[in-house]
mmCIF file of N, CA and C in Angstrom:
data_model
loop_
_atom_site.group_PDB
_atom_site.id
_atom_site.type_symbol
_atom_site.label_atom_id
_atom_site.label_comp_id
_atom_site.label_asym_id
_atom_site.label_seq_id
_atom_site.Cartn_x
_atom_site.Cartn_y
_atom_site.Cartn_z
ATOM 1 N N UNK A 1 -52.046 -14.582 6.767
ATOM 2 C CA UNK A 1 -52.959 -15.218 5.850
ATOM 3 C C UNK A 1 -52.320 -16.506 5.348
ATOM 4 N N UNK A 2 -53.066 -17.470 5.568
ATOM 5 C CA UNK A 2 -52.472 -18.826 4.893
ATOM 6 C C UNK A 2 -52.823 -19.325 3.374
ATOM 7 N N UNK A 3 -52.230 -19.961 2.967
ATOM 8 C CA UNK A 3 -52.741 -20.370 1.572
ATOM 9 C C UNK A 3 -53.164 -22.081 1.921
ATOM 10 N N UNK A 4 -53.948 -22.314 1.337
ATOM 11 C CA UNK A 4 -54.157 -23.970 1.146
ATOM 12 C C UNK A 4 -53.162 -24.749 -0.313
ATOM 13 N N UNK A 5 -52.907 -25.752 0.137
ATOM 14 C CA UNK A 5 -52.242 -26.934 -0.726
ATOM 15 C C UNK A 5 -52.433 -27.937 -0.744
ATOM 16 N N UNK A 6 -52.334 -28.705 -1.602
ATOM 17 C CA UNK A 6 -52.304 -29.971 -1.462
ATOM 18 C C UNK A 6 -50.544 -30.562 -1.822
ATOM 19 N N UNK A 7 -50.356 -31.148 -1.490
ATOM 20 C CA UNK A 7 -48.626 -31.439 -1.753
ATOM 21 C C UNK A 7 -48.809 -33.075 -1.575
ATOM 22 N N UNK A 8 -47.769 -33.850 -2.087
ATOM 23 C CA UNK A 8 -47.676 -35.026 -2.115
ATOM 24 C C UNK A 8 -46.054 -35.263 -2.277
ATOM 25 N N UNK A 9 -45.885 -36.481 -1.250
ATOM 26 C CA UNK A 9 -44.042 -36.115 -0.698
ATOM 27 C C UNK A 9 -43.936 -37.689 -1.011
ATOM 28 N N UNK A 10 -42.565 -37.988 -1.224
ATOM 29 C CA UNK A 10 -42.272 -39.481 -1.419
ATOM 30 C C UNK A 10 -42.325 -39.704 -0.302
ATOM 31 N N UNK A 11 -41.961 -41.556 0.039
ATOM 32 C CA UNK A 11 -42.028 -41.579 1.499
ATOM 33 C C UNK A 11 -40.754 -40.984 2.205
ATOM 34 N N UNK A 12 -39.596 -41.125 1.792
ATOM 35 C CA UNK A 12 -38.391 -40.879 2.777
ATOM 36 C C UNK A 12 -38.799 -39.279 3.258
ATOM 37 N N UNK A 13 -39.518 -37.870 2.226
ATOM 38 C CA UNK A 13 -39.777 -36.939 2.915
ATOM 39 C C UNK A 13 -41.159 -36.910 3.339
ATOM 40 N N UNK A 14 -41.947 -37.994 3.813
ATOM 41 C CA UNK A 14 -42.959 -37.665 4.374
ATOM 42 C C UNK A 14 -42.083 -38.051 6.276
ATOM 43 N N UNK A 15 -42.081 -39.707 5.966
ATOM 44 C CA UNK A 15 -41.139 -39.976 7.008
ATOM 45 C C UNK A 15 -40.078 -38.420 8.170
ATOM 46 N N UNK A 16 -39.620 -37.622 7.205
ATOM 47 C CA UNK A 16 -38.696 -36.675 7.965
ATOM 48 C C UNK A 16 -39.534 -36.039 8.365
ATOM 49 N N UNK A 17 -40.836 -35.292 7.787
ATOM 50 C CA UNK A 17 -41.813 -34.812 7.992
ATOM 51 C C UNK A 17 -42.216 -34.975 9.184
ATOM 52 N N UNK A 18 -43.128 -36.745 9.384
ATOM 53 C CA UNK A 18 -43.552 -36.660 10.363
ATOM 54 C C UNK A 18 -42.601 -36.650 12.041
ATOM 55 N N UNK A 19 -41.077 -37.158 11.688
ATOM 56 C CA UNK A 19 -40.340 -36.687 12.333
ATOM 57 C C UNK A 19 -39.928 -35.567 13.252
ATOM 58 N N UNK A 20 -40.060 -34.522 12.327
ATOM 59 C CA UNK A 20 -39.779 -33.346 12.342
ATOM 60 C C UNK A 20 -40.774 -32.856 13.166
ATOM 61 N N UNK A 21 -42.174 -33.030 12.913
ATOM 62 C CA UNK A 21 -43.206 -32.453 13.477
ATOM 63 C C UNK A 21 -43.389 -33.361 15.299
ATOM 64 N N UNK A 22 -42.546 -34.669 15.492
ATOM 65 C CA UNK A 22 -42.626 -35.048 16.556
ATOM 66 C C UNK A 22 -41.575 -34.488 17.443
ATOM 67 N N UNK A 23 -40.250 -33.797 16.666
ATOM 68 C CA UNK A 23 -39.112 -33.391 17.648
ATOM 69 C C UNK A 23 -39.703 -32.032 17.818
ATOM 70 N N UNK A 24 -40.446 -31.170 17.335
ATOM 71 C CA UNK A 24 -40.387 -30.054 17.709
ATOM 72 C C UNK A 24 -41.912 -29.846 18.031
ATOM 73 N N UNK A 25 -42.807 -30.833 18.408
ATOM 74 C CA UNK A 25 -44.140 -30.591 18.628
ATOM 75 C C UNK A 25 -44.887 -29.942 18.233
ATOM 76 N N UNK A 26 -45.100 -30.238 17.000
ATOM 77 C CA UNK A 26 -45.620 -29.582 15.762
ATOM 78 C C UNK A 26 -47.196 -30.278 15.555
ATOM 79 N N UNK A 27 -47.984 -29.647 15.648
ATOM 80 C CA UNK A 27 -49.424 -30.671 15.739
ATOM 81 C C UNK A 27 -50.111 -31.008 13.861
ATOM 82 N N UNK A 28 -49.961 -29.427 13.465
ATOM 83 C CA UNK A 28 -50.252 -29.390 11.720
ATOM 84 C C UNK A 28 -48.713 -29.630 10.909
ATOM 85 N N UNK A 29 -48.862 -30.775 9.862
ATOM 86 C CA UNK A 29 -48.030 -30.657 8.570
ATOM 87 C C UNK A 29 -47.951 -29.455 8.219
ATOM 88 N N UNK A 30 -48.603 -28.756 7.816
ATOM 89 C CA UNK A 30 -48.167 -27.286 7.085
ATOM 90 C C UNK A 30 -47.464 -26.357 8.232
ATOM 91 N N UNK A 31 -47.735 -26.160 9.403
ATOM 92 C CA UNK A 31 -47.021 -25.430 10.540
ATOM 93 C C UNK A 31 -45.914 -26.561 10.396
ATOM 94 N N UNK A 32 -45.148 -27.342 10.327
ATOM 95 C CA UNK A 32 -43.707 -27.770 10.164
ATOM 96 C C UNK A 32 -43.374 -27.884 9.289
ATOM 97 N N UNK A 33 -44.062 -27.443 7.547
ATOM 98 C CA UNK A 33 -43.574 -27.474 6.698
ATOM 99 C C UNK A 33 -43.038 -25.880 6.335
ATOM 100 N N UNK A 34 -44.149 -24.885 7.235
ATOM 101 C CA UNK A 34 -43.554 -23.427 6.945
ATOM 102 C C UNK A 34 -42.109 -23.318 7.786
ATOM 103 N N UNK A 35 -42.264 -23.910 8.920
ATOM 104 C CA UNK A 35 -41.020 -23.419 10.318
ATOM 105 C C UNK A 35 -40.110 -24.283 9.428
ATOM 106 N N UNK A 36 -39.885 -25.569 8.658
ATOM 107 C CA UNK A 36 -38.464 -25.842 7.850
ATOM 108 C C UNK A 36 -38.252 -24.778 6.405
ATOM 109 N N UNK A 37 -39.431 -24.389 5.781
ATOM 110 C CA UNK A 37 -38.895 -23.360 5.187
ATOM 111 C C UNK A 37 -37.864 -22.417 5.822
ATOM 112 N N UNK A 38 -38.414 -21.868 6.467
ATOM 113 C CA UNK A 38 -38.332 -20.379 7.647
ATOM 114 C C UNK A 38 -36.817 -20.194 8.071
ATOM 115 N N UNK A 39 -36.258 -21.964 8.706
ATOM 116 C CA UNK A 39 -35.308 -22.260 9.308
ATOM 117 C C UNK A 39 -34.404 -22.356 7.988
ATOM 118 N N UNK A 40 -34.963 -22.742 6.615
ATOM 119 C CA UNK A 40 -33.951 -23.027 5.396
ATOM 120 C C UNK A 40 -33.540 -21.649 5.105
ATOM 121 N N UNK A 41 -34.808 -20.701 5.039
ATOM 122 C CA UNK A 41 -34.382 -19.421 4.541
ATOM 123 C C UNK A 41 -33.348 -18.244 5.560
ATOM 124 N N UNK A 42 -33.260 -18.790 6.932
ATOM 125 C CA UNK A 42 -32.243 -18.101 7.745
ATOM 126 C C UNK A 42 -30.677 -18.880 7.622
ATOM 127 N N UNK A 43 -30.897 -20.361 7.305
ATOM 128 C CA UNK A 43 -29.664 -20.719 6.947
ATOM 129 C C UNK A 43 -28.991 -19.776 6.039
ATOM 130 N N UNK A 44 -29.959 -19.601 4.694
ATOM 131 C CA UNK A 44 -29.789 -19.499 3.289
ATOM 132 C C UNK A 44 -29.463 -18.049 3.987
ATOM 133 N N UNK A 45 -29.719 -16.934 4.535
ATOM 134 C CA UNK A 45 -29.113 -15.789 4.760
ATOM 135 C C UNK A 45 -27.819 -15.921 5.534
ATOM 136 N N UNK A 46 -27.633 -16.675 6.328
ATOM 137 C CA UNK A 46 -26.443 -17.254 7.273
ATOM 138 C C UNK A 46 -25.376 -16.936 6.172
ATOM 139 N N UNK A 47 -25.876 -17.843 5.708
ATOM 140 C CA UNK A 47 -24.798 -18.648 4.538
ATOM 141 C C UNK A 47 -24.236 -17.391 3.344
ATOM 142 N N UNK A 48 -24.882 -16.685 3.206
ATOM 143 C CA UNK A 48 -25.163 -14.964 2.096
ATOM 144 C C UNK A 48 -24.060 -14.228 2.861
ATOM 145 N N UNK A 49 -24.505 -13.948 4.138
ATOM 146 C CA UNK A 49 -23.761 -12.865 5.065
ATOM 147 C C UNK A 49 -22.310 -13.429 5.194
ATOM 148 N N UNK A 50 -22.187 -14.880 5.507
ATOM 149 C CA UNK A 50 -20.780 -15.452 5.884
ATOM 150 C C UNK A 50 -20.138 -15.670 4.459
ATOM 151 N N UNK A 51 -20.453 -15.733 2.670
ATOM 152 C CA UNK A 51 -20.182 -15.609 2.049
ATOM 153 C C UNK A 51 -19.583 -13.741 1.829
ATOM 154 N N UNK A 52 -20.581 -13.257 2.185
ATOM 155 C CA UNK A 52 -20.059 -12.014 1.648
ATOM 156 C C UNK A 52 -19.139 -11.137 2.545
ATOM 157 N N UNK A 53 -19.046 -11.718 3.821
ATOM 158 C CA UNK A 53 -18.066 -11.362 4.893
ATOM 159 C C UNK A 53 -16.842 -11.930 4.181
ATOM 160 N N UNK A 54 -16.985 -13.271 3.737
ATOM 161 C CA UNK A 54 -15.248 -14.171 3.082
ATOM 162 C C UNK A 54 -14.813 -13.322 2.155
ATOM 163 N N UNK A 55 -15.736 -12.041 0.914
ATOM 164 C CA UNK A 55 -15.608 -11.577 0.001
ATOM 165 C C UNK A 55 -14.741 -10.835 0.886
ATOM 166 N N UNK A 56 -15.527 -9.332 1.576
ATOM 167 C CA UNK A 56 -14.615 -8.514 2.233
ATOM 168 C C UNK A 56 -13.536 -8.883 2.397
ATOM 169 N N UNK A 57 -13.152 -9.931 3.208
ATOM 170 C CA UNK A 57 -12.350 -10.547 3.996
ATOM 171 C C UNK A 57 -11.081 -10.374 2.629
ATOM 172 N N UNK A 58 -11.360 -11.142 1.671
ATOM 173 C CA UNK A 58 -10.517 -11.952 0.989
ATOM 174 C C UNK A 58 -10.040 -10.411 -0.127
ATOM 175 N N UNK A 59 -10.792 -9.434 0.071
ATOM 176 C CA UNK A 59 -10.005 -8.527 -0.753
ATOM 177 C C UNK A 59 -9.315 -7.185 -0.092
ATOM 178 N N UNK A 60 -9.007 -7.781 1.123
ATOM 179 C CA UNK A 60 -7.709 -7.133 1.811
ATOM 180 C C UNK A 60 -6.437 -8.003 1.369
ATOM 181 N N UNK A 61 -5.571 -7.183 0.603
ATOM 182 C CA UNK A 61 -4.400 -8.094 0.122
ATOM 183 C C UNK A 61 -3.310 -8.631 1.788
ATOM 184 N N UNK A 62 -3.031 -9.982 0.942
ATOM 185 C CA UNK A 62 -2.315 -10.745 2.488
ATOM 186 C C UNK A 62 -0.754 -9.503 2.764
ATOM 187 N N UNK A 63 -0.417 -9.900 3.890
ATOM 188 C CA UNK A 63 0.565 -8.757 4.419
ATOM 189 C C UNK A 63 1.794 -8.828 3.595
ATOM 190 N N UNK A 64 2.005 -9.889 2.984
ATOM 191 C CA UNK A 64 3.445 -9.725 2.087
ATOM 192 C C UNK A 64 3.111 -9.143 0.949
ATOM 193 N N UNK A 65 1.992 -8.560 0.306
ATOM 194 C CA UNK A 65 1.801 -7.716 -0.369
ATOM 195 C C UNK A 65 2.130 -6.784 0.069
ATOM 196 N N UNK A 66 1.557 -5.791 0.931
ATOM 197 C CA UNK A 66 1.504 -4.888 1.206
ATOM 198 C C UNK A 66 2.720 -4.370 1.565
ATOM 199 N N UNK A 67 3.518 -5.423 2.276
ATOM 200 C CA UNK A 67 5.000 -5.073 2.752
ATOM 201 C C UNK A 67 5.560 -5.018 1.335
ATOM 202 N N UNK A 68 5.346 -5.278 0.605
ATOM 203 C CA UNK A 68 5.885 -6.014 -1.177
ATOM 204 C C UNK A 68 6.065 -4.543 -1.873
ATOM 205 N N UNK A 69 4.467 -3.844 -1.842
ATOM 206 C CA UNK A 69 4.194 -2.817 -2.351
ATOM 207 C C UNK A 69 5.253 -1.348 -1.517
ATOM 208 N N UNK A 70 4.997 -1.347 0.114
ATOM 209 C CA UNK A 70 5.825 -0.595 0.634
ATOM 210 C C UNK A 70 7.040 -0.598 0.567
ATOM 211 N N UNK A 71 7.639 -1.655 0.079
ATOM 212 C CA UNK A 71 9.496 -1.686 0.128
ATOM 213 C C UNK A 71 9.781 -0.953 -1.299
ATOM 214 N N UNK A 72 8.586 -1.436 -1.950
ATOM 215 C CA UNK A 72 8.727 -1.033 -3.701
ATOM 216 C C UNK A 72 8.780 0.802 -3.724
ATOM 217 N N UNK A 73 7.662 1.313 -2.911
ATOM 218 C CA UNK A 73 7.863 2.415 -2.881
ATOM 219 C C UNK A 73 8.700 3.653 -2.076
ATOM 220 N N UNK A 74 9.730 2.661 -0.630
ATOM 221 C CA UNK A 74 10.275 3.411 -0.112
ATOM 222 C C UNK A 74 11.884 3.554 -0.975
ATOM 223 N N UNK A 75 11.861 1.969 -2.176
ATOM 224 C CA UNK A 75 13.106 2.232 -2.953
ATOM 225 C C UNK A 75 13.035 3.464 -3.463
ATOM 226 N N UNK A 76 11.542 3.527 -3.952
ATOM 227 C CA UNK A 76 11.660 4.330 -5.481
ATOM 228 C C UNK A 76 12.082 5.861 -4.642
ATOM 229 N N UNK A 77 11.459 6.073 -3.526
ATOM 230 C CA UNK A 77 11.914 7.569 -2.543
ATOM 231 C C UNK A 77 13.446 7.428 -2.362
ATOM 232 N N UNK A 78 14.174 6.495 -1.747
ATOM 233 C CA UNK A 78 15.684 6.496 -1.520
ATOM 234 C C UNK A 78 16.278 6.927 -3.312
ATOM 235 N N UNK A 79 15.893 6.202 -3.899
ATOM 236 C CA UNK A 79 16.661 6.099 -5.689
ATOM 237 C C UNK A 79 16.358 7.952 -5.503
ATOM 238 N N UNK A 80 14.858 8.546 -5.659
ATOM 239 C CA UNK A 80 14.790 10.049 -5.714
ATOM 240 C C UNK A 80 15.554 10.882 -5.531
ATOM 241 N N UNK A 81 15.957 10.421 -3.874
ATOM 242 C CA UNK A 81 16.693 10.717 -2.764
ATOM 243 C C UNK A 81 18.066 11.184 -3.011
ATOM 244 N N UNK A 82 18.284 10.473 -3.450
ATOM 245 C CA UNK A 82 19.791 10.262 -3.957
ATOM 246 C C UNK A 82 20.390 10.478 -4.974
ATOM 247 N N UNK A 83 19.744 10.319 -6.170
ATOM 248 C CA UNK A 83 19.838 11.366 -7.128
ATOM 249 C C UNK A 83 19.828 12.807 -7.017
ATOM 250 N N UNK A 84 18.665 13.440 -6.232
ATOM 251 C CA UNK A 84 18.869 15.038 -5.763
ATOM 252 C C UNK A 84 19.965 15.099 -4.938
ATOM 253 N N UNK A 85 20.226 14.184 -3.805
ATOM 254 C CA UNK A 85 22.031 14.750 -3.208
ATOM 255 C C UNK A 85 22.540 14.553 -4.196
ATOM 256 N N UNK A 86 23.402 13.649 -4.905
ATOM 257 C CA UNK A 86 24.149 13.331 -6.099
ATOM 258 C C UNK A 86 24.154 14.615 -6.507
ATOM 259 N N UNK A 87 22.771 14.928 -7.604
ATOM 260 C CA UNK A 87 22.819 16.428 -8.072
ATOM 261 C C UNK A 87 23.562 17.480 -7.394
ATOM 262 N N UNK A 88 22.870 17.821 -5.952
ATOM 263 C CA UNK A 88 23.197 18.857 -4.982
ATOM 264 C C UNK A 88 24.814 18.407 -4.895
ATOM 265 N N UNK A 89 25.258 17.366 -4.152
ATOM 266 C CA UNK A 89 27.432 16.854 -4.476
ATOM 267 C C UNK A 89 27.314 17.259 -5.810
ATOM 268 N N UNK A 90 27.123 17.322 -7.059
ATOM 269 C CA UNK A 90 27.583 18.083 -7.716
ATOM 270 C C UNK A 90 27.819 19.414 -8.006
ATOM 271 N N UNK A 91 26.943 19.878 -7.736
ATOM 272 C CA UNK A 91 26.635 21.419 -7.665
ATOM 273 C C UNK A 91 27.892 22.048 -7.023
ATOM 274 N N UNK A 92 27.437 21.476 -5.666
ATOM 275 C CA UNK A 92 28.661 21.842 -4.791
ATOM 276 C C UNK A 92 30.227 21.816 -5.089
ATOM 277 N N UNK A 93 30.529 20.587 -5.400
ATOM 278 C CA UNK A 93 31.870 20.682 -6.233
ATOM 279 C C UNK A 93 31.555 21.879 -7.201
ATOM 280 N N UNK A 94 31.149 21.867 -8.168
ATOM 281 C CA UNK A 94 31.623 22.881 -9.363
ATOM 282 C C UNK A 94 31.630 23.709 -8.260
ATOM 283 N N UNK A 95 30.856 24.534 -7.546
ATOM 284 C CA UNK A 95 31.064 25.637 -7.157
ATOM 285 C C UNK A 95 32.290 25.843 -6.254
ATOM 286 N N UNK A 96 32.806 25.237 -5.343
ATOM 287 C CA UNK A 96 34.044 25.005 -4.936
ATOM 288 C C UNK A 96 35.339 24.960 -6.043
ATOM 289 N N UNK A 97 35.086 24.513 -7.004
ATOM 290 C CA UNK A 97 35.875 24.675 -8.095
ATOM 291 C C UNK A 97 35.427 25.636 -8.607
ATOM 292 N N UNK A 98 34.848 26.106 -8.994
ATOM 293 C CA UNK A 98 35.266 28.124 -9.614
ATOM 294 C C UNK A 98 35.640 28.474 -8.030
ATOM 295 N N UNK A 99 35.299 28.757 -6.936
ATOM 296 C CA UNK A 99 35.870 29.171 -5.824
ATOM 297 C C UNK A 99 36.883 29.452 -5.791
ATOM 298 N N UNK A 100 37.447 27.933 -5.845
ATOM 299 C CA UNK A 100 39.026 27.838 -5.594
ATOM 300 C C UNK A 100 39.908 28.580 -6.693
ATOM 301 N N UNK A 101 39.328 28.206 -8.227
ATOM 302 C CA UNK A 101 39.864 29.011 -9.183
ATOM 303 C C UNK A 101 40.036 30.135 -9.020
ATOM 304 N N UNK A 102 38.717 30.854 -8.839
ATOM 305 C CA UNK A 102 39.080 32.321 -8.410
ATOM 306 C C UNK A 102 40.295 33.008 -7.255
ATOM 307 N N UNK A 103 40.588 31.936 -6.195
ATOM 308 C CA UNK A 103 40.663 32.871 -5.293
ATOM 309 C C UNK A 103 42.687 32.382 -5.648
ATOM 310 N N UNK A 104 42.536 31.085 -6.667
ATOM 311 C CA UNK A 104 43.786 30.780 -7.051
ATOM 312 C C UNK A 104 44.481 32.413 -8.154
ATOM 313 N N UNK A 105 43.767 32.205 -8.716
ATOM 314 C CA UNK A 105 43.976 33.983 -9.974
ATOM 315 C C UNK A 105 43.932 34.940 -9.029
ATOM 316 N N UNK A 106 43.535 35.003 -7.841
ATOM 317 C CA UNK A 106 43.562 36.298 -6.829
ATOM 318 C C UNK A 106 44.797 36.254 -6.465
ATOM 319 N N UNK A 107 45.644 35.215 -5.997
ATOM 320 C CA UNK A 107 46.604 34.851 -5.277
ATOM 321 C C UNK A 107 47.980 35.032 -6.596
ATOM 322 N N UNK A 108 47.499 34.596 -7.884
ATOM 323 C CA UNK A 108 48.105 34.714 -9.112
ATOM 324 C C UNK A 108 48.821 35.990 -8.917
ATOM 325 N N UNK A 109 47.462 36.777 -9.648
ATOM 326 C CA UNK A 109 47.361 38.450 -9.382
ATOM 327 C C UNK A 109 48.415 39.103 -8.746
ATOM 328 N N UNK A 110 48.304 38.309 -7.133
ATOM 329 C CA UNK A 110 48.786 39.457 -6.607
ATOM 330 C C UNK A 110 50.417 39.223 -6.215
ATOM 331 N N UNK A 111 50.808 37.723 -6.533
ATOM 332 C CA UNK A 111 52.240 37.527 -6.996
ATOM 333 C C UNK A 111 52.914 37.909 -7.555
ATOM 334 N N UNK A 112 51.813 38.418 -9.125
ATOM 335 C CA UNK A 112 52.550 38.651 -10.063
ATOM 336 C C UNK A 112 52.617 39.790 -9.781
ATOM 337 N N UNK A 113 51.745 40.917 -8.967
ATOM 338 C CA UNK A 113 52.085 42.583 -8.533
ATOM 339 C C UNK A 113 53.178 42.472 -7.734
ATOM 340 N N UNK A 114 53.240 41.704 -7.058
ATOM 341 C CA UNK A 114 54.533 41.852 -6.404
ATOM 342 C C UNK A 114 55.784 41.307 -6.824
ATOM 343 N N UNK A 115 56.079 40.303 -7.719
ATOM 344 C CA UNK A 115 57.057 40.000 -8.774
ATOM 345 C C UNK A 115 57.438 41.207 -9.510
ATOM 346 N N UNK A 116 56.448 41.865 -9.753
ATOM 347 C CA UNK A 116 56.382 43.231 -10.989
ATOM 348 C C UNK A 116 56.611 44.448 -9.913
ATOM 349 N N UNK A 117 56.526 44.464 -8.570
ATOM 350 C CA UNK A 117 56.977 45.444 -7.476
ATOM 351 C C UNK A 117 58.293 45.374 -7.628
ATOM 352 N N UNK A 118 58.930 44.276 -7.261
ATOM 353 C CA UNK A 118 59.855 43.752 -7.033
ATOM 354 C C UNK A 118 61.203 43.993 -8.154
ATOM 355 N N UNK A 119 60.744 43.995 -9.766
ATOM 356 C CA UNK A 119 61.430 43.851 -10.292
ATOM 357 C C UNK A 119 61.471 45.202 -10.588
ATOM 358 N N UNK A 120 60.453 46.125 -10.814
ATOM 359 C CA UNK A 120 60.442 47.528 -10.854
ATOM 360 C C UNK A 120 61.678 48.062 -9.727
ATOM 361 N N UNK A 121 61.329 47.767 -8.180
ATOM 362 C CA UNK A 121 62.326 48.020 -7.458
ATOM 363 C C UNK A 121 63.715 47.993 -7.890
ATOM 364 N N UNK A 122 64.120 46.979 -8.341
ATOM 365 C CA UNK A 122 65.043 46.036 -8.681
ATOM 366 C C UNK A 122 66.039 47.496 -9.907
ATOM 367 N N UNK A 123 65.287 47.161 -10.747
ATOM 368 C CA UNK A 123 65.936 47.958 -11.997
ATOM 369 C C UNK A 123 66.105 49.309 -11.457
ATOM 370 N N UNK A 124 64.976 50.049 -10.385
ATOM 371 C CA UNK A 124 65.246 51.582 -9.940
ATOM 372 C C UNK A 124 66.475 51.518 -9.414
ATOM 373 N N UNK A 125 66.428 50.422 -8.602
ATOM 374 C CA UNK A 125 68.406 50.758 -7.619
ATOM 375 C C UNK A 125 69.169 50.700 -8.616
ATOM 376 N N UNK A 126 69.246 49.645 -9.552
ATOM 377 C CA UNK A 126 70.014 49.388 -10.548
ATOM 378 C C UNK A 126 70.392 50.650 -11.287
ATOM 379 N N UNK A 127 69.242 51.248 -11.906
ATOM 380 C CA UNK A 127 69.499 52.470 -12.549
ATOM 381 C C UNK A 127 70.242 53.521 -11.525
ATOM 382 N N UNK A 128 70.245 53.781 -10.433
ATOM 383 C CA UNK A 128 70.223 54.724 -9.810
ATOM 384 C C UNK A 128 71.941 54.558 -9.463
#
């Protein structure tokens, strides 16, 4: 369905007008005034889609971020890391140290039973 108008153009856009309607063999003004709409309004989506593609585009952070963010978080795992061995090397020592303590008082022990064998022996010949 068409609508009727009347329109009135300065000359420089009547001039493009009749231009327009000679490059693309256009016989009615209004049939080359709808097809430059038509053609403005697919720019005008062109232009929407390739804007909102730059959006996408532009909110993927650039790669030295991302490498930025990953180094940040493989420190913070090593620092973790290493604190729990640290912990665990400690552990371990103390427990090696009562170990050793103990098995030092075992060894004590059994010196001193035999110091105390020994001297028991000692005094029996003596007495005897």
């Amino acid at each position: 369905m068409k609508q009727r108008r009347v329109v009135s153009f300065d000359q420089k856009t009547d001039e493009y007008l009749q231009q327009y309607m000679k490059e693309q063999h256009v016989r009615f003004p209004g049939d080359a005034i709808a097809r430059i709409c038509l053609e403005h309004q697919i720019l005008k989506e062109e232009k929407q889609k390739k804007q909102k593609k730059q959006k996408q585009v532009s909110t993927v952070p650039p790669v030295e971020e991302i490498v930025e963010v990953i180094s940040q978080r493989i420190n913070r795992l090593m620092e973790t890391e290493r604190l729990f061995l640290r912990n665990e090397w400690f552990c371990i020592e103390e427990s090696m140290k009562r170990s050793m303590v103990q098995v030092f008082e075992q060894v004590e022990e059994k010196q001193a039973a035999k110091r105390g064998e020994l001297v028991a022996a000692f005094l029996e010949r003596y007495n005897k």
